[in-house]
Coordinates of C-alpha atoms and ligand atoms in Angstrom, one line a residue:
X1283 CA 121.6 93.8 69.1
X1284 CA 118.8 91.3 69.9
X1285 CA 118.0 88.7 72.5
X1286 CA 115.2 86.2 73.2
X1287 CA 113.0 87.0 76.1
X1288 CA 110.9 84.2 77.6
X1289 CA 108.2 84.6 80.3
X1290 CA 107.1 81.3 81.9
X1291 CA 103.8 81.7 83.7
X1292 CA 101.4 79.2 85.3
X1293 CA 99.1 79.2 82.3
X1294 CA 101.1 80.4 79.3
X1295 CA 104.6 80.8 78.1
X1296 CA 105.3 84.0 76.2
X1297 CA 108.5 84.6 74.2
X1298 CA 109.8 87.2 71.8
X1299 CA 112.8 88.7 70.1
X1300 CA 113.7 91.8 72.0
X1301 CA 116.1 94.6 70.9
X1302 CA 118.6 96.2 73.3
X1303 CA 116.2 99.1 73.5
X1304 CA 113.4 96.8 74.6
X1305 CA 111.4 96.7 71.4
X1306 CA 109.6 93.5 70.6
X1307 CA 110.3 92.4 67.1
X1308 CA 108.5 89.1 67.1
X1309 CA 106.3 87.4 69.7
X1310 CA 104.9 83.9 70.2
X1311 CA 102.7 82.4 72.9
X1312 CA 101.9 78.8 73.9
X1313 CA 100.1 77.1 76.8
X1314 CA 102.4 76.1 79.7
X1315 CA 100.7 72.7 80.0
X1316 CA 102.7 71.9 83.1
X1317 CA 100.6 68.8 83.9
X1318 CA 102.7 66.9 81.3
X1319 CA 105.8 67.3 83.5
X1320 CA 109.1 68.9 83.2
X1321 CA 110.4 67.0 80.2
X1322 CA 107.5 68.2 78.1
X1323 CA 107.9 71.8 79.3
X1324 CA 111.6 71.8 78.5
X1325 CA 110.9 70.4 75.1
X1326 CA 108.4 73.2 74.5
X1327 CA 110.9 75.8 75.5
X1328 CA 113.5 74.3 73.1
X1329 CA 110.9 74.4 70.3
X1330 CA 110.2 78.1 71.0
X1331 CA 113.8 79.1 71.2
X1332 CA 114.6 77.3 67.9
X1333 CA 111.8 79.3 66.3
X1334 CA 113.3 82.6 67.4
X1335 CA 117.0 81.8 67.4
X1336 CA 119.4 83.2 64.8
X1337 CA 123.1 84.3 64.6
X1338 CA 122.1 87.8 65.7
X1339 CA 120.7 86.6 69.0
X1340 CA 123.1 87.5 71.8
X1341 CA 121.5 85.4 74.5
X1342 CA 118.3 84.1 76.1
X1343 CA 116.6 85.6 79.2
X1344 CA 114.0 83.6 81.0
X1345 CA 111.6 84.8 83.7
X1346 CA 109.9 82.2 85.8
X1347 CA 106.9 82.5 88.1
X1348 CA 108.4 81.3 91.3
X1349 CA 111.6 81.2 93.4
X1350 CA 114.8 80.9 91.3
X1351 CA 118.5 80.8 92.0
X1352 CA 119.8 82.9 89.2
X1353 CA 123.5 82.2 90.0
X1354 CA 122.9 78.5 89.6
X1355 CA 120.3 78.8 86.9
X1356 CA 118.0 76.7 89.0
X1357 CA 114.3 76.8 89.7
X1358 CA 113.8 76.4 93.5
X1359 CA 110.1 76.4 94.0
X1360 CA 107.0 77.2 92.1
X1361 CA 103.5 77.0 93.5
X1362 CA 102.0 77.1 90.0
X1363 CA 104.4 74.8 88.2
X1364 CA 105.5 72.3 90.8
X1365 CA 106.9 69.8 88.2
X1366 CA 109.8 72.3 87.7
X1367 CA 110.9 72.4 91.3
X1368 CA 114.6 72.0 91.7
X1369 CA 115.2 71.8 87.9
X1370 CA 118.5 73.3 86.7
X1371 CA 116.8 75.0 83.7
X1372 CA 119.9 76.9 82.4
X1373 CA 122.0 73.7 82.4
X1374 CA 119.2 71.8 80.6
X1375 CA 118.8 74.4 77.8
X1376 CA 122.6 74.8 77.4
X1377 CA 122.8 71.3 76.2
X1378 CA 121.0 72.5 73.0
X1379 CA 121.9 76.2 72.8
X1380 CA 125.4 77.4 73.2
X1381 CA 124.5 80.9 74.2
X1382 CA 124.3 83.0 77.3
X1383 CA 121.2 82.0 79.2
X1384 CA 119.9 83.8 82.2
X1385 CA 117.1 82.7 84.6
X1386 CA 115.4 85.2 86.9
X1387 CA 112.2 85.6 88.8
X1388 CA 109.4 87.0 86.6
X1389 CA 108.4 89.9 88.8
X1390 CA 112.0 91.0 89.1
X1391 CA 112.2 91.1 85.3
X1392 CA 109.0 93.1 85.1
X1393 CA 110.4 95.6 87.6
X1394 CA 113.6 95.7 85.6
X1395 CA 111.8 96.5 82.4
X1396 CA 109.9 99.3 84.1
X1397 CA 113.1 100.7 85.7
X1398 CA 115.1 100.6 82.5
X1399 CA 112.6 101.9 79.9
X1400 CA 109.2 102.1 81.6
X1401 CA 107.5 104.2 84.3
X1402 CA 110.7 104.1 86.5
X1403 CA 113.3 105.0 83.9
X1404 CA 114.1 108.4 85.6
X1405 CA 114.7 106.8 89.0
X1406 CA 117.5 104.9 90.8
X1407 CA 115.6 103.0 93.4
X1408 CA 112.6 101.3 92.0
X1409 CA 110.2 98.8 93.6
X1410 CA 107.8 96.9 91.3
X1411 CA 104.7 95.2 92.7
X1412 CA 102.4 93.1 90.5
X1413 CA 99.3 91.1 91.5
X1414 CA 98.0 88.1 89.8
X1415 CA 97.4 84.8 91.6
X1416 CA 99.9 86.0 94.1
X1417 CA 101.9 89.2 94.6
X1418 CA 105.2 89.4 92.8
X1419 CA 107.8 92.0 93.6
X1420 CA 111.1 93.3 92.3
X1421 CA 113.6 95.7 93.8
X1422 CA 115.9 97.5 91.3
X1423 CA 118.8 99.5 92.5
X1424 CA 120.8 101.6 90.0
X1425 CA 119.2 99.7 87.2
X1426 CA 120.2 96.3 88.6
X1427 CA 118.1 93.6 90.2
X1428 CA 118.6 93.3 94.0
X1429 CA 117.8 89.6 94.8
X1430 CA 119.2 89.2 98.3
X1431 CA 121.4 86.5 99.6
X1432 CA 119.0 83.6 98.9
X1433 CA 117.1 85.1 96.0
X1434 CA 114.2 85.7 98.3
X1435 CA 112.9 89.2 98.5
X1436 CA 109.1 88.7 98.6
X1437 CA 107.2 91.8 99.5
X1438 CA 104.0 89.8 99.0
X1439 CA 104.9 87.8 102.0
X1440 CA 105.6 90.7 104.4
X1441 CA 103.1 90.4 107.2
X1442 CA 100.2 92.7 107.5
X1443 CA 98.3 90.9 110.3
X1444 CA 100.0 88.3 112.4
X1445 CA 96.7 86.7 113.2
X1446 CA 95.6 86.8 109.6
X1447 CA 94.7 83.9 107.2
X1448 CA 97.2 81.1 106.6
X1449 CA 99.4 81.8 103.6
X1450 CA 101.0 79.4 101.1
X1451 CA 104.4 80.3 102.6
X1452 CA 103.5 78.9 106.0
X1453 CA 103.1 82.3 107.6
X1454 CA 99.9 84.1 108.6
X1455 CA 98.4 87.4 107.3
X1456 CA 100.9 88.1 104.5
X1457 CA 100.2 91.0 102.1
X1458 CA 99.1 88.6 99.4
X1459 CA 96.4 87.3 101.6
X1460 CA 94.8 90.7 101.5
X1461 CA 95.7 92.2 98.1
X1462 CA 95.3 90.5 94.7
X1463 CA 92.7 88.6 92.7
X1464 CA 91.9 85.9 95.2
X1465 CA 91.5 88.0 98.4
X1466 CA 89.5 90.6 96.4
X1467 CA 87.1 87.9 95.3
X1468 CA 86.9 86.4 98.8
X1469 CA 86.1 89.8 100.2
X1470 CA 83.4 90.2 97.5
X1471 CA 81.8 87.0 98.5
X1472 CA 81.6 88.1 102.1
X1473 CA 80.3 91.6 101.3
X1474 CA 77.9 90.9 98.4
X1475 CA 74.8 90.7 100.6
X1476 CA 75.3 94.2 101.9
X1477 CA 73.4 97.2 100.5
X1478 CA 71.6 95.2 97.9
X1479 CA 74.6 95.4 95.6
X1480 CA 74.4 95.4 91.8
X1481 CA 77.2 92.8 91.9
X1482 CA 74.5 90.2 92.6
X1483 CA 73.4 90.6 89.0
X1484 CA 77.0 90.5 87.6
X1485 CA 77.7 86.9 88.0
X1486 CA 80.4 85.4 87.5
X1487 CA 82.3 88.1 89.4
X1488 CA 85.7 89.3 88.5
X1489 CA 87.9 92.1 89.9
X1490 CA 87.1 94.1 86.8
X1491 CA 83.4 93.9 87.5
X1492 CA 83.9 95.0 91.1
X1493 CA 85.7 98.0 89.7
X1494 CA 82.9 98.7 87.2
X1495 CA 80.3 98.5 90.0
X1496 CA 82.3 100.9 92.1
X1497 CA 82.4 103.3 89.3
X1498 CA 78.6 103.2 89.3
X1499 CA 78.8 104.1 93.0
X1500 CA 77.7 100.7 94.2
X1501 CA 78.3 100.9 98.0
X1502 CA 79.4 97.3 98.4
X1503 CA 81.9 97.5 95.5
X1504 CA 83.3 100.8 96.8
X1505 CA 83.8 99.3 100.3
X1506 CA 85.5 96.2 98.9
X1507 CA 88.0 98.3 96.9
X1508 CA 88.6 100.8 99.8
X1509 CA 89.3 98.0 102.2
X1510 CA 91.7 96.3 99.8
X1511 CA 93.2 99.8 99.2
X1512 CA 93.9 100.2 102.9
X1513 CA 95.8 96.9 103.0
X1514 CA 97.7 97.9 99.9
X1515 CA 98.5 101.2 101.6
X1516 CA 100.0 99.4 104.6
X1517 CA 102.0 97.3 102.2
X1518 CA 103.3 100.5 100.5
X1519 CA 104.2 102.0 103.8
X1520 CA 106.2 98.9 104.7
X1521 CA 108.1 99.2 101.4
X1522 CA 108.8 102.9 102.1
X1523 CA 110.1 102.2 105.6
X1524 CA 112.2 99.3 104.3
X1525 CA 113.8 100.7 101.2
X1526 CA 113.0 104.4 100.9
X1527 CA 112.7 104.0 97.1
X1528 CA 112.3 106.8 94.6
X1529 CA 109.2 105.2 93.1
X1530 CA 106.9 102.2 93.6
X1531 CA 105.4 100.9 90.3
X1532 CA 102.1 98.9 90.4
X1533 CA 101.4 96.4 87.7
X1534 CA 99.0 93.6 87.0
X1535 CA 95.6 93.6 88.7
X1536 CA 96.9 96.1 91.2
X1537 CA 97.0 98.9 88.7
X1538 CA 93.5 98.5 87.4
X1539 CA 91.3 100.2 90.1
X1540 CA 91.9 103.9 90.5
X1541 CA 89.8 103.9 93.6
X1542 CA 91.9 101.2 95.2
X1543 CA 95.2 103.0 94.3
X1544 CA 93.8 106.4 95.6
X1545 CA 92.8 104.8 98.9
X1546 CA 96.2 103.0 99.2
X1547 CA 98.1 106.3 98.6
X1548 CA 95.9 108.1 101.1
X1549 CA 96.6 105.3 103.7
X1550 CA 100.3 105.4 102.9
X1551 CA 100.4 109.2 103.5
X1552 CA 98.8 108.7 106.9
X1553 CA 101.3 106.1 108.0
X1554 CA 104.6 106.8 106.4
X1555 CA 107.3 109.2 107.6
X1556 CA 106.7 112.7 106.6
X1557 CA 109.8 112.8 104.4
X1558 CA 108.8 109.8 102.4
X1559 CA 105.1 110.5 102.2
X1560 CA 105.2 112.0 98.7
X1561 CA 107.1 109.0 97.2
X1562 CA 105.7 108.5 93.7
X1563 CA 103.3 105.6 93.2
X1564 CA 103.0 105.0 89.5
X1565 CA 101.2 102.6 87.2
X1566 CA 103.3 100.2 85.1
X1567 CA 103.9 101.2 81.5
X1568 CA 104.1 97.7 80.1
X1569 CA 101.3 95.3 80.8
X1570 CA 101.4 91.8 79.4
X1571 CA 104.7 92.3 77.7
X1572 CA 106.8 93.5 80.7
X1573 CA 108.0 90.0 81.4
X1574 CA 109.5 89.2 78.0
X1575 CA 110.9 92.8 77.7
X1576 CA 112.7 92.4 81.0
X1577 CA 113.9 88.9 80.1
X1578 CA 115.3 90.2 76.8
X1579 CA 116.9 93.3 78.5
X1580 CA 118.7 91.4 81.2
X1581 CA 120.8 89.6 78.5
X1582 CA 122.3 93.0 77.6
X1583 CA 122.7 94.1 81.2
X1584 CA 124.7 91.1 82.4
X1585 CA 128.3 90.3 81.6
Ligands
ZN373 ZN1 103.1 84.4 102.8

């Protein structure tokens, strides 16, 4: 059995033919080019699907970076691809393809892929957390996505500091204002003058370079990753206290720095209830392909 899995991100669209075991048989990638508007983006999707479609394809799963209503097949809101706000994507694509089409949040599909065949496959309650531009999250209970009443379970927007920086959601001090690529780079800009850091010679700076400098024992880089790790640890504690999961799986930029993860786990152990303190925090098994794998697998999971 095969399905098409599509992952629509702010910069690129990835798609592939996925088996019911989660194996990728064929993969293609194009730029999202969202500046050309929704019509052009839908045309591009149709083109991709045509390339991958065949009689053997059971259905099409689509992950989208932003808020979606999976029951209505509608994109609600996307900070990175605003031209797709309110588009009934499933209805649009069904005009051309008479197949089962499922639309889901991209992070939920990443978490699903991990829960079904990845790092979380042995567990019943799995939380996935990924960092890129923002923080995406997915909660998988007994191998099914839990989306909540309004398809809005956003761990990245749980509040870490009520007086903190303004967030895109309108609130202040959300987790994604402290953990992720942007906050890490902001913190780096603030701290770079300390201790005569080697980061000054590593321009242009990236999270990877901060991690590299920390591995060379650069004090500034170490303090940046430790501070971020403390915030992540508070976020993990909030997840434990809300859902008491079997495992939390970290993907994207969150899983790259061992020092940050180690600090986060230490902080979590300090703050969480004694009984949940030893909850497993694992790195994601699938990296760039988690989105299309999850998108393909959900076709087989749904009726
Ligand atoms: Zn927020």
